[in-house]
Coordinates of C-alpha atoms and ligand atoms in Angstrom, one line a residue:
X1375 CA 0.0 0.1 0.0
X1376 CA 1.2 3.5 -0.9
X1377 CA 1.6 5.7 2.0
X1378 CA 2.9 9.3 1.9
X1379 CA 3.9 10.5 5.3
X1380 CA 3.5 14.1 6.1
X1381 CA 5.5 16.2 8.4
X1382 CA 4.2 17.5 11.7
X1383 CA 2.5 14.5 12.7
X1384 CA -0.3 14.7 10.2
X1385 CA -2.1 11.6 9.3
X1386 CA -0.6 9.6 6.3
X1387 CA -2.2 10.2 2.9
X1388 CA -3.1 7.2 0.8
X1389 CA -2.6 7.8 -2.9
X1390 CA -3.0 4.4 -4.4
X1391 CA -5.7 2.0 -4.0
X1392 CA -5.4 -0.7 -1.4
X1393 CA -3.7 -3.8 -2.7
X1394 CA -1.7 -1.9 -5.4
X1395 CA 1.8 -3.4 -5.8
X1396 CA 4.6 -1.0 -6.3
X1397 CA 8.3 -1.9 -6.9
X1398 CA 10.7 1.0 -7.3
X1399 CA 14.2 1.7 -8.3
X1400 CA 16.9 -0.9 -8.7
X1401 CA 14.7 -3.7 -7.8
X1402 CA 12.1 -2.6 -10.5
X1403 CA 14.8 -2.5 -13.0
X1404 CA 16.4 -5.8 -12.2
X1405 CA 13.0 -7.6 -12.1
X1406 CA 12.3 -6.3 -15.5
X1407 CA 15.6 -7.3 -16.8
X1408 CA 15.5 -10.7 -15.5
X1409 CA 12.0 -11.3 -16.9
X1410 CA 13.1 -10.2 -20.4
X1411 CA 16.2 -12.2 -20.2
X1412 CA 14.2 -15.3 -19.3
X1413 CA 12.2 -14.7 -22.5
X1414 CA 15.3 -14.6 -24.6
X1415 CA 16.7 -17.6 -23.0
X1416 CA 13.6 -19.5 -23.9
X1417 CA 14.0 -19.2 -27.6
X1418 CA 17.8 -19.0 -27.7
X1419 CA 18.4 -22.7 -28.4
X1420 CA 16.2 -22.6 -31.6
X1421 CA 18.5 -20.0 -33.3
X1422 CA 20.3 -21.0 -36.4
X1423 CA 20.7 -23.9 -38.7
X1424 CA 21.5 -26.2 -35.8
X1425 CA 18.8 -24.7 -33.5
X1426 CA 16.5 -27.2 -31.8
X1427 CA 12.7 -27.3 -32.0
X1428 CA 10.3 -26.8 -29.1
X1429 CA 7.1 -28.8 -28.4
X1430 CA 4.4 -26.6 -26.9
X1431 CA 1.2 -28.1 -25.3
X1432 CA -1.6 -25.8 -24.5
X1433 CA -4.1 -26.2 -21.7
X1434 CA -6.4 -28.1 -24.2
X1435 CA -3.6 -30.6 -24.9
X1436 CA -3.0 -29.3 -28.5
X1437 CA 0.6 -29.8 -29.6
X1438 CA 2.6 -27.4 -31.7
X1439 CA 6.2 -28.3 -32.8
X1440 CA 8.1 -25.4 -34.0
X1441 CA 11.4 -23.7 -34.4
X1442 CA 9.9 -20.3 -35.1
X1443 CA 10.6 -17.8 -32.4
X1444 CA 7.4 -15.8 -32.9
X1445 CA 5.3 -18.9 -32.8
X1446 CA 6.9 -20.1 -29.6
X1447 CA 6.4 -16.8 -27.8
X1448 CA 2.7 -16.6 -29.0
X1449 CA 2.0 -20.1 -27.7
X1450 CA 3.6 -19.5 -24.3
X1451 CA 1.3 -17.8 -21.7
X1452 CA 3.4 -15.1 -20.6
X1453 CA 2.3 -12.9 -17.6
X1454 CA 5.1 -10.5 -16.7
X1455 CA 4.7 -7.1 -18.3
X1456 CA 8.4 -6.7 -19.4
X1457 CA 8.4 -10.1 -20.7
X1458 CA 5.4 -9.2 -22.7
X1459 CA 7.3 -6.3 -24.2
X1460 CA 10.0 -8.6 -25.5
X1461 CA 7.3 -10.6 -27.2
X1462 CA 6.1 -7.4 -28.9
X1463 CA 9.6 -7.4 -30.4
X1464 CA 9.0 -10.7 -32.0
X1465 CA 5.6 -9.7 -33.3
X1466 CA 6.9 -6.4 -34.9
X1467 CA 9.6 -8.4 -36.5
X1468 CA 7.2 -11.1 -37.9
X1469 CA 4.8 -8.4 -39.2
X1470 CA 7.4 -6.3 -40.9
X1471 CA 10.0 -8.7 -42.0
X1472 CA 8.6 -12.4 -41.7
X1473 CA 11.8 -13.7 -40.2
X1474 CA 14.5 -12.8 -37.7
X1475 CA 12.3 -13.1 -34.8
X1476 CA 14.5 -15.2 -32.7
X1477 CA 17.5 -12.9 -33.5
X1478 CA 15.8 -9.8 -32.4
X1479 CA 14.6 -11.3 -29.1
X1480 CA 18.0 -12.8 -28.3
X1481 CA 19.5 -9.4 -29.2
X1482 CA 17.1 -7.7 -26.9
X1483 CA 17.9 -10.0 -24.1
X1484 CA 21.8 -9.7 -24.5
X1485 CA 21.4 -5.8 -24.5
X1486 CA 19.7 -5.9 -21.2
X1487 CA 22.0 -8.4 -19.7
X1488 CA 25.1 -6.1 -20.6
X1489 CA 23.2 -3.0 -19.2
X1490 CA 22.9 -4.9 -16.0
X1491 CA 26.6 -5.1 -15.7
X1492 CA 26.9 -1.4 -16.5
X1493 CA 24.2 -0.4 -13.9
X1494 CA 26.4 -2.3 -11.4
X1495 CA 29.4 -0.1 -12.4
X1496 CA 27.2 2.8 -11.6
X1497 CA 26.5 4.0 -15.2
X1498 CA 23.1 5.6 -15.1
X1499 CA 20.4 4.0 -17.2
X1500 CA 19.8 7.2 -19.1
X1501 CA 23.4 7.2 -20.2
X1502 CA 23.1 3.5 -21.2
X1503 CA 20.0 4.4 -23.3
X1504 CA 21.6 7.2 -25.0
X1505 CA 24.6 5.1 -26.0
X1506 CA 22.5 2.2 -27.3
X1507 CA 20.5 4.7 -29.4
X1508 CA 23.7 6.2 -30.9
X1509 CA 25.1 2.7 -31.5
X1510 CA 21.9 1.5 -33.2
X1511 CA 21.6 4.5 -35.4
X1512 CA 25.2 3.9 -36.4
X1513 CA 24.8 0.2 -36.9
X1514 CA 21.8 0.8 -39.3
X1515 CA 24.0 3.3 -41.4
X1516 CA 26.8 0.9 -41.4
X1517 CA 24.4 -1.9 -42.6
X1518 CA 24.1 -0.2 -46.0
X1519 CA 27.8 -0.4 -46.4
X1520 CA 27.8 -4.1 -45.9
X1521 CA 24.9 -4.8 -48.1
X1522 CA 24.7 -5.6 -51.7
X1523 CA 22.0 -5.1 -54.2
X1524 CA 20.6 -8.0 -56.1
X1525 CA 17.3 -9.2 -57.3
X1526 CA 18.1 -12.1 -59.6
X1527 CA 16.1 -15.2 -59.1
X1528 CA 19.1 -17.4 -57.9
X1529 CA 20.0 -14.9 -55.1
X1530 CA 16.2 -14.8 -54.2
X1531 CA 16.2 -18.6 -53.9
X1532 CA 19.3 -18.3 -51.7
X1533 CA 17.5 -16.0 -49.4
X1534 CA 14.6 -18.3 -49.1
X1535 CA 17.0 -21.3 -48.5
X1536 CA 18.8 -19.4 -45.7
X1537 CA 15.4 -18.7 -44.1
X1538 CA 14.4 -22.4 -44.4
X1539 CA 17.8 -23.7 -43.0
X1540 CA 17.4 -25.4 -39.7
X1541 CA 13.7 -25.8 -40.0
X1542 CA 12.2 -29.2 -40.4
X1543 CA 11.6 -28.3 -44.2
X1544 CA 15.2 -27.8 -44.6
X1545 CA 15.8 -31.2 -46.3
X1546 CA 13.6 -29.9 -49.3
X1547 CA 14.6 -26.4 -49.1
X1548 CA 15.8 -26.0 -52.7
X1549 CA 12.4 -27.5 -54.0
X1550 CA 10.5 -25.0 -51.7
X1551 CA 12.6 -22.1 -52.5
X1552 CA 11.7 -22.6 -56.2
X1553 CA 8.0 -22.6 -55.4
X1554 CA 8.4 -19.4 -53.2
X1555 CA 10.4 -17.6 -55.9
X1556 CA 7.9 -18.4 -58.6
X1557 CA 5.0 -17.4 -56.3
X1558 CA 6.5 -14.0 -55.4
X1559 CA 7.4 -13.3 -59.0
X1560 CA 4.0 -14.0 -60.3
X1561 CA 2.3 -11.7 -57.8
X1562 CA 5.0 -9.1 -57.6
X1563 CA 4.4 -5.8 -59.2
X1564 CA 7.1 -3.7 -60.8
X1565 CA 6.3 -0.1 -61.6
X1566 CA 7.9 1.9 -64.4
X1567 CA 9.9 3.8 -61.8
X1568 CA 11.4 0.7 -60.5
X1569 CA 9.3 0.7 -57.4
X1570 CA 8.4 -2.9 -56.6
X1571 CA 5.7 -4.3 -54.3
X1572 CA 4.4 -7.7 -53.4
X1573 CA 1.1 -8.3 -51.7
X1574 CA 1.6 -11.6 -49.8
X1575 CA -2.1 -12.0 -49.6
X1576 CA -2.3 -12.7 -53.3
X1577 CA -0.5 -16.0 -52.5
X1578 CA -3.0 -18.3 -51.3
X1579 CA -2.0 -21.3 -49.3
X1580 CA -3.8 -24.6 -48.9
X1581 CA -2.6 -27.2 -46.6
X1582 CA -3.4 -30.9 -47.0
X1583 CA -1.8 -33.7 -44.9
X1584 CA -0.9 -37.2 -46.5
X1585 CA 1.8 -37.6 -49.1
X1586 CA 5.2 -36.0 -49.0
X1587 CA 6.4 -32.4 -48.9
X1588 CA 7.6 -33.1 -52.6
X1589 CA 4.0 -33.2 -53.6
X1590 CA 3.5 -29.6 -52.8
X1591 CA 2.9 -27.4 -55.9
X1592 CA 2.3 -24.0 -57.1
X1593 CA -0.9 -23.4 -59.1
X1594 CA -1.5 -20.4 -61.4
X1595 CA -5.0 -19.9 -60.0
X1596 CA -6.9 -20.8 -57.2
X1597 CA -7.5 -23.8 -55.1
X1598 CA -10.6 -24.3 -53.1
X1599 CA -10.7 -26.9 -50.2
X1600 CA -14.1 -28.0 -51.5
X1601 CA -15.8 -30.6 -53.7
X1602 CA -18.7 -30.3 -56.0
X1603 CA -22.2 -30.6 -54.4
X1604 CA -23.6 -33.3 -56.5
X1605 CA -21.8 -36.3 -58.1
X1606 CA -24.0 -36.0 -61.2
X1607 CA -22.1 -32.9 -62.1
X1608 CA -19.1 -32.8 -64.4
X1609 CA -15.7 -33.3 -62.8
X1610 CA -14.0 -30.8 -65.0
X1611 CA -15.3 -27.9 -67.0
X1612 CA -13.1 -26.2 -69.7
X1613 CA -13.5 -22.6 -70.6
X1614 CA -15.3 -21.9 -67.4
X1615 CA -17.8 -19.1 -67.0
X1616 CA -18.0 -18.7 -63.2
X1617 CA -21.1 -17.1 -61.3
X1618 CA -20.0 -15.9 -57.9
X1619 CA -23.0 -15.7 -55.7
X1620 CA -23.1 -14.7 -52.1
X1621 CA -26.6 -15.7 -51.1
X1622 CA -28.1 -19.1 -50.4
X1623 CA -29.8 -21.0 -53.2
X1624 CA -32.9 -22.2 -51.5
X1625 CA -36.4 -21.4 -51.0
X1626 CA -36.7 -18.1 -49.1
X1627 CA -37.9 -18.5 -45.5
X1628 CA -40.6 -16.0 -44.4
X1629 CA -39.7 -13.5 -42.0
X1630 CA -42.7 -14.1 -39.9
X1631 CA -43.6 -17.3 -38.3
X1632 CA -46.4 -18.4 -40.6
X1633 CA -48.4 -21.6 -40.5
X1634 CA -49.9 -23.0 -43.7
X1635 CA -52.8 -25.3 -43.3
X1636 CA -52.9 -27.9 -45.9
X1637 CA -56.3 -29.7 -46.1
X1638 CA -55.9 -32.0 -49.0
X1639 CA -53.1 -33.8 -50.8
X1640 CA -53.2 -32.0 -53.9
X1641 CA -52.5 -28.8 -52.1
X1642 CA -49.4 -30.3 -50.6
X1643 CA -48.3 -31.4 -54.1
X1644 CA -49.0 -27.9 -55.4
X1645 CA -47.1 -26.3 -52.6
X1646 CA -44.0 -28.5 -53.2
X1647 CA -44.3 -27.9 -56.9
X1648 CA -44.2 -24.2 -56.3
X1649 CA -41.0 -24.5 -54.3
X1650 CA -39.4 -26.6 -56.9
X1651 CA -40.5 -24.3 -59.5
X1652 CA -38.9 -21.5 -57.7
X1653 CA -35.5 -23.2 -57.5
X1654 CA -35.7 -24.4 -61.0
X1655 CA -36.2 -20.8 -62.0
X1656 CA -33.1 -19.8 -60.4
X1657 CA -31.1 -22.5 -62.0
X1658 CA -32.6 -21.6 -65.4
X1659 CA -31.5 -18.1 -64.8
X1660 CA -28.0 -19.1 -64.0
X1661 CA -28.0 -21.4 -67.2
X1662 CA -29.2 -18.6 -69.5
X1663 CA -26.7 -16.2 -68.2
X1664 CA -24.1 -18.6 -69.7
X1665 CA -22.6 -19.8 -66.4
X1666 CA -21.3 -23.4 -66.3
X1667 CA -19.7 -23.1 -62.8
X1668 CA -21.4 -21.7 -59.7
X1669 CA -19.4 -20.8 -56.5
X1670 CA -21.9 -20.0 -53.8
X1671 CA -20.8 -18.6 -50.5
X1672 CA -23.9 -20.0 -48.8
X1673 CA -25.7 -23.2 -49.0
X1674 CA -27.4 -24.8 -52.0
X1675 CA -30.7 -26.7 -51.5
X1676 CA -31.0 -30.4 -52.3
X1677 CA -33.5 -29.8 -54.9
X1678 CA -31.4 -26.9 -56.4
X1679 CA -28.4 -29.3 -56.5
X1680 CA -30.3 -31.7 -58.5
X1681 CA -31.4 -29.2 -61.1
X1682 CA -27.9 -27.7 -61.4
X1683 CA -26.6 -31.3 -61.9
X1684 CA -29.2 -31.8 -64.5
X1685 CA -28.3 -28.5 -66.3
X1686 CA -24.7 -29.7 -66.4
X1687 CA -23.3 -27.1 -64.1
X1688 CA -20.4 -27.4 -61.7
X1689 CA -21.3 -26.1 -58.4
X1690 CA -19.6 -25.5 -54.9
X1691 CA -21.3 -24.3 -51.7
X1692 CA -20.2 -22.6 -48.6
X1693 CA -17.0 -21.1 -50.1
X1694 CA -15.0 -18.8 -47.7
X1695 CA -15.5 -15.2 -48.1
X1696 CA -11.8 -14.7 -48.7
X1697 CA -11.8 -17.3 -51.4
X1698 CA -14.8 -15.5 -53.1
X1699 CA -12.9 -12.2 -53.2
X1700 CA -9.8 -14.0 -54.4
X1701 CA -11.8 -15.6 -57.1
X1702 CA -13.5 -12.4 -58.2
X1703 CA -10.0 -10.8 -58.3
X1704 CA -8.5 -13.7 -60.4
X1705 CA -11.4 -14.4 -62.8
X1706 CA -12.7 -10.9 -63.1
X1707 CA -16.1 -12.0 -62.0
X1708 CA -18.5 -9.9 -59.9
X1709 CA -20.0 -11.2 -56.8
X1710 CA -23.7 -11.0 -56.9
X1711 CA -26.4 -11.4 -54.3
X1712 CA -29.4 -11.8 -56.3
X1713 CA -29.4 -14.3 -59.1
X1714 CA -32.1 -12.3 -60.8
X1715 CA -29.5 -9.6 -61.5
X1716 CA -26.9 -11.9 -62.9
X1717 CA -25.7 -10.9 -66.3
X1718 CA -23.3 -12.5 -68.5
X1719 CA -20.6 -9.9 -67.9
X1720 CA -20.7 -10.5 -64.2
X1721 CA -19.4 -14.0 -64.8
X1722 CA -15.7 -14.7 -64.2
X1723 CA -13.5 -16.5 -66.6
X1724 CA -11.2 -19.5 -66.2
X1725 CA -9.5 -21.9 -68.6
X1726 CA -10.4 -24.8 -66.4
X1727 CA -12.3 -25.8 -63.3
X1728 CA -11.7 -29.2 -62.1
X1729 CA -11.9 -31.4 -59.1
X1730 CA -8.9 -33.5 -58.2
X1731 CA -8.3 -36.1 -55.5
X1732 CA -5.6 -34.8 -53.2
X1733 CA -4.7 -37.0 -50.3
X1734 CA -8.1 -38.6 -49.2
X1735 CA -10.4 -36.0 -50.3
X1736 CA -11.1 -33.8 -53.2
X1737 CA -10.2 -30.2 -53.9
X1738 CA -11.3 -27.9 -56.7
X1739 CA -8.7 -26.2 -59.0
X1740 CA -9.6 -23.0 -60.8
X1741 CA -6.8 -22.5 -63.4
X1742 CA -5.9 -20.3 -66.4
X1743 CA -7.4 -17.2 -65.0
X1744 CA -7.0 -14.0 -67.0
X1745 CA -6.1 -11.7 -64.3
X1746 CA -4.1 -14.2 -62.5
X1747 CA -2.5 -11.8 -60.0
X1748 CA -3.2 -14.4 -57.4
X1749 CA -1.6 -17.9 -57.2
X1750 CA -2.1 -20.7 -54.9
X1751 CA 0.4 -23.1 -53.2
X1752 CA -0.7 -26.5 -52.1
X1753 CA 1.4 -27.7 -49.2
X1754 CA 1.7 -31.3 -48.6
X1755 CA 3.2 -33.2 -45.7
X1756 CA 2.9 -36.7 -43.8
X1757 CA 1.0 -35.4 -40.7
X1758 CA -0.7 -32.4 -39.4
X1759 CA 2.3 -31.2 -37.4
X1760 CA 4.6 -31.5 -40.4
X1761 CA 2.1 -29.6 -42.6
X1762 CA 1.6 -26.9 -40.0
X1763 CA 5.4 -26.4 -39.5
X1764 CA 5.9 -26.5 -43.2
X1765 CA 3.4 -23.7 -43.6
X1766 CA 5.3 -21.7 -41.0
X1767 CA 8.4 -22.2 -42.9
X1768 CA 6.8 -21.3 -46.2
X1769 CA 5.5 -18.1 -44.8
X1770 CA 9.1 -17.2 -43.6
X1771 CA 10.6 -18.1 -47.0
X1772 CA 7.8 -16.2 -49.1
X1773 CA 8.2 -13.2 -46.8
X1774 CA 11.9 -12.9 -47.0
X1775 CA 11.8 -13.2 -50.7
X1776 CA 9.3 -10.6 -51.1
X1777 CA 11.2 -8.2 -48.7
X1778 CA 14.4 -8.9 -50.7
X1779 CA 12.7 -8.3 -53.9
X1780 CA 11.0 -5.2 -52.9
X1781 CA 14.2 -3.6 -51.2
X1782 CA 16.7 -5.2 -53.5
X1783 CA 19.3 -5.3 -50.7
X1784 CA 20.7 -8.2 -49.0
X1785 CA 23.4 -9.1 -46.5
X1786 CA 25.6 -12.0 -45.7
X1787 CA 24.2 -14.0 -42.6
X1788 CA 25.8 -16.6 -40.2
X1789 CA 26.8 -13.8 -37.8
X1790 CA 29.2 -12.2 -40.4
X1791 CA 27.3 -9.0 -40.3
X1792 CA 27.0 -8.9 -36.5
X1793 CA 30.7 -9.4 -36.2
X1794 CA 31.4 -6.7 -38.8
X1795 CA 29.1 -4.2 -37.0
X1796 CA 30.6 -5.2 -33.6
X1797 CA 34.0 -4.4 -34.9
X1798 CA 32.9 -1.0 -36.6
X1799 CA 31.0 0.0 -33.4
X1800 CA 34.0 -0.5 -31.1
X1801 CA 35.9 1.8 -33.3
X1802 CA 33.1 4.2 -33.2
X1803 CA 32.8 4.0 -29.4
X1804 CA 36.4 5.4 -29.0
X1805 CA 35.6 8.5 -31.0
X1806 CA 32.5 9.1 -28.6
X1807 CA 34.3 8.7 -25.4
X1808 CA 33.0 9.1 -21.8
X1809 CA 30.3 6.9 -20.2
X1810 CA 28.4 6.6 -23.5
X1811 CA 31.5 5.0 -24.8
X1812 CA 31.1 2.1 -22.4
X1813 CA 27.4 1.7 -23.4
X1814 CA 28.3 1.6 -27.2
X1815 CA 31.0 -0.9 -26.4
X1816 CA 28.4 -3.1 -24.6
X1817 CA 26.3 -2.7 -27.6
X1818 CA 29.0 -3.9 -29.9
X1819 CA 29.5 -6.9 -27.6
X1820 CA 25.8 -7.6 -27.5
X1821 CA 25.6 -8.1 -31.2
X1822 CA 28.1 -10.9 -31.0
X1823 CA 25.5 -12.9 -29.2
X1824 CA 24.3 -14.0 -32.7
X1825 CA 27.5 -15.7 -33.9
X1826 CA 28.1 -16.9 -30.3
X1827 CA 24.7 -18.5 -30.1
X1828 CA 24.9 -20.0 -33.6
X1829 CA 28.1 -21.8 -32.6
X1830 CA 26.8 -22.8 -29.1
X1831 CA 23.8 -24.3 -30.8
X1832 CA 25.9 -26.2 -33.2
X1833 CA 27.9 -27.7 -30.3
X1834 CA 31.1 -25.7 -31.0
X1835 CA 33.1 -23.8 -28.6
X1836 CA 31.7 -20.3 -28.6
X1837 CA 34.8 -18.6 -27.2
X1838 CA 37.0 -20.0 -29.9
X1839 CA 34.5 -19.1 -32.5
X1840 CA 34.3 -15.5 -31.5
X1841 CA 38.3 -15.4 -31.4
X1842 CA 38.5 -16.9 -34.9
X1843 CA 35.7 -14.5 -36.2
X1844 CA 37.2 -11.4 -34.7
X1845 CA 40.6 -12.4 -36.3
X1846 CA 39.1 -13.0 -39.7
X1847 CA 37.4 -9.6 -39.5
X1848 CA 40.6 -7.9 -38.3
X1849 CA 42.0 -9.4 -41.6
X1850 CA 39.4 -7.6 -43.7
X1851 CA 37.3 -10.8 -44.2
X1852 CA 34.1 -8.9 -43.7
X1853 CA 31.8 -11.5 -44.9
X1854 CA 33.2 -14.4 -42.6
X1855 CA 30.6 -16.0 -40.3
X1856 CA 30.2 -19.2 -38.3
X1857 CA 30.6 -22.6 -40.1
X1858 CA 28.0 -24.4 -38.2
X1859 CA 28.5 -27.6 -40.0
X1860 CA 32.2 -28.1 -39.7
X1861 CA 33.2 -25.7 -37.0
X1862 CA 35.4 -22.7 -37.3
X1863 CA 34.7 -19.6 -39.6
X1864 CA 34.1 -19.4 -43.3
X1865 CA 32.9 -17.0 -46.0
X1866 CA 29.2 -16.7 -45.8
X1867 CA 29.0 -15.2 -49.3
X1868 CA 30.6 -18.4 -50.8
X1869 CA 28.3 -20.5 -48.6
X1870 CA 25.3 -18.6 -50.0
X1871 CA 24.0 -17.7 -46.5
X1872 CA 22.1 -14.5 -47.4
X1873 CA 19.3 -12.6 -45.7
X1874 CA 17.4 -9.3 -46.5
X1875 CA 18.8 -6.1 -45.1
X1876 CA 15.3 -5.2 -43.8
X1877 CA 15.4 -8.2 -41.5
X1878 CA 18.5 -7.4 -39.8
X1879 CA 17.9 -3.7 -39.6
X1880 CA 14.5 -4.2 -38.0
X1881 CA 15.8 -6.8 -35.5
X1882 CA 18.6 -4.4 -34.3
X1883 CA 16.2 -1.4 -34.1
X1884 CA 13.3 -3.1 -32.4
X1885 CA 15.7 -4.9 -29.9
X1886 CA 17.2 -1.4 -29.1
X1887 CA 14.0 0.3 -28.7
X1888 CA 12.6 -2.3 -26.3
X1889 CA 15.7 -2.7 -24.3
X1890 CA 15.7 1.1 -23.9
X1891 CA 12.0 1.1 -22.9
X1892 CA 12.6 -1.5 -20.2
X1893 CA 15.7 0.2 -18.9
X1894 CA 13.8 3.5 -18.4
X1895 CA 11.4 2.1 -16.1
X1896 CA 12.1 2.6 -12.5
X1897 CA 8.8 2.2 -11.0
X1898 CA 6.3 -0.6 -11.6
X1899 CA 2.9 0.2 -10.2
X1900 CA 0.4 -2.8 -10.6
X1901 CA -3.2 -3.0 -9.7
X1902 CA -4.2 -6.2 -8.2
X1903 CA -6.3 -8.9 -9.6
X1904 CA -7.5 -7.2 -12.8
X1905 CA -6.8 -10.1 -15.0
X1906 CA -6.2 -9.4 -18.6
X1907 CA -4.9 -6.0 -18.0
X1908 CA -1.7 -6.0 -20.0
X1909 CA 0.6 -3.3 -21.3
X1910 CA -1.9 -2.1 -23.8
X1911 CA -2.7 1.6 -23.7
X1912 CA 0.3 2.6 -21.6
X1913 CA 2.4 5.3 -23.1
X1914 CA 6.1 5.4 -22.7
X1915 CA 7.9 8.5 -23.9
X1916 CA 11.1 7.7 -25.4
Ligands
ADP2107 P1 15.3 -16.3 -36.7 O1 14.0 -16.5 -36.0 O2 16.1 -15.2 -36.1 O3 15.3 -16.1 -38.2 P2 16.6 -18.8 -37.3 O4 16.6 -20.0 -36.3 O5 16.0 -18.7 -38.6 O6 16.3 -17.5 -36.4 O7 18.1 -18.6 -37.5 C1 18.6 -17.3 -38.1 C2 20.1 -17.2 -38.2 O8 20.8 -18.4 -38.6 C3 20.7 -15.9 -38.9 O9 21.6 -15.3 -38.2 C4 21.2 -16.7 -40.2 O10 22.3 -15.8 -40.8 C5 21.9 -18.0 -39.5 N1 22.1 -19.0 -40.6 C6 21.1 -19.4 -41.5 N2 21.7 -20.3 -42.4 C7 22.9 -20.5 -41.9 C8 24.0 -21.3 -42.3 N3 23.9 -22.1 -43.3 N4 25.2 -21.1 -41.7 C9 25.5 -20.3 -40.7 N5 24.4 -19.5 -40.2 C10 23.2 -19.6 -40.8
MG2108 MG1 14.7 -17.5 -39.5

């Protein structure tokens, strides 16, 4: 309880509600730092090609096996507010760059660990924050110097392969990289002024378990995880004219609860006939508009199914809204609500619509679309867990390719750039002098956590590796990084370990910002037992 004691024997004044917890000064700082470091330690062992996977079991018993930093942190139920801030780092990284989540978190943890040492040596947190900011700005400037600009497909494939290394999909990385490059290239837009952009959402992914990863394919069109509603319909339609309807094809229910009293059998027959007639009318309208395929977002009545089949149409029901939109975009069709309004120029076009058996059930493929700005990828894998992790690896790979293609700048990985930056920053620190120098040196040391962890995870001696790495960089071998497969150091350029500049830049920036944010806190005031109250809505001035 917070009590302010007044002079002169006045009664104490309570400024905070009863039950409020308050931790101040050094202990607030060390608590926060400890929590943040704990989060970083939790994902550390997954970093790099030799990183291990984690198995996460939620309260419902569902299992996720992954190597992906962001996924691990998302699945972990973390309470501590400072720990949550570290998770934000991973989220930001994932959203902007698709990769480098573990690296960002590990760097943030290391920055905080090194600040702890500085605080012990009586360097004030504000000085540390200032030094870290200077170092981070400098590092970002220097990154440009170490980057090369390339956008040829081979390099893009190498970027994807680097992102896939160490994941369970690693064994088939060349195969997957190829799919990813083709997918990004087919949806990528290049303006006349050289500005490039990729809308990742134009790459639709369908997962299907059963079969092997090698059965995964890229389809120039759209895949729907659906089957035709009636077995009497054709299995495949060439030169498809597709009606996209977002309302149910069934007899309209009355809004009010009405009862119809039927007194003789002929009335019943007439009543049913009427209903049938209505549905038949709808199908006729579809038919006369020229449609030979119907994709309905809602249900299709049994009787309507029968008439559709009789009219030789191929129909799918309960398509996802996102699929409807993708179809509209790819086929040039318009989504209509009322079939009465359907005109022939509302119909979408595709060279072929067909149903194929994939694994143990059917899927519908819509290919040869005129506006094929969207492509689909079908991911296959032995079991659900394999397919799920493959999906995450695929997202990373497609993401980094799109980032590399948009920006056109790449760096060598394997800790090479971190080692180079570390060296540059130590030289820079000398010029700054004072206590900030200590902070910049700590920052320089913290970046080496990447090569150090890469070698640790590969079962190598981290101290030896860092010594060898520093030696190589001192000799001007600026692209040397950790040889995680044979030990020692090697040229990452030759080994084709390449990553987008944006991934590294963002990792350094968000790790620094978060470390600074945590360091500036010297007072934690927490209300009791308001579950679910997180850090949301709190402002930190930086
Ligand atoms: P993140 O979540 O940070 O992307 P990863 O587990 O994907 O973590 O590991 C990324 C790190 O592994 C990067 O520093 C990258 O340069 C490095 N790396 C990838 N492939 C290799 C390789 N063949 N040799 C050495 N380092 C590699
Ligand atoms: Mg990665």
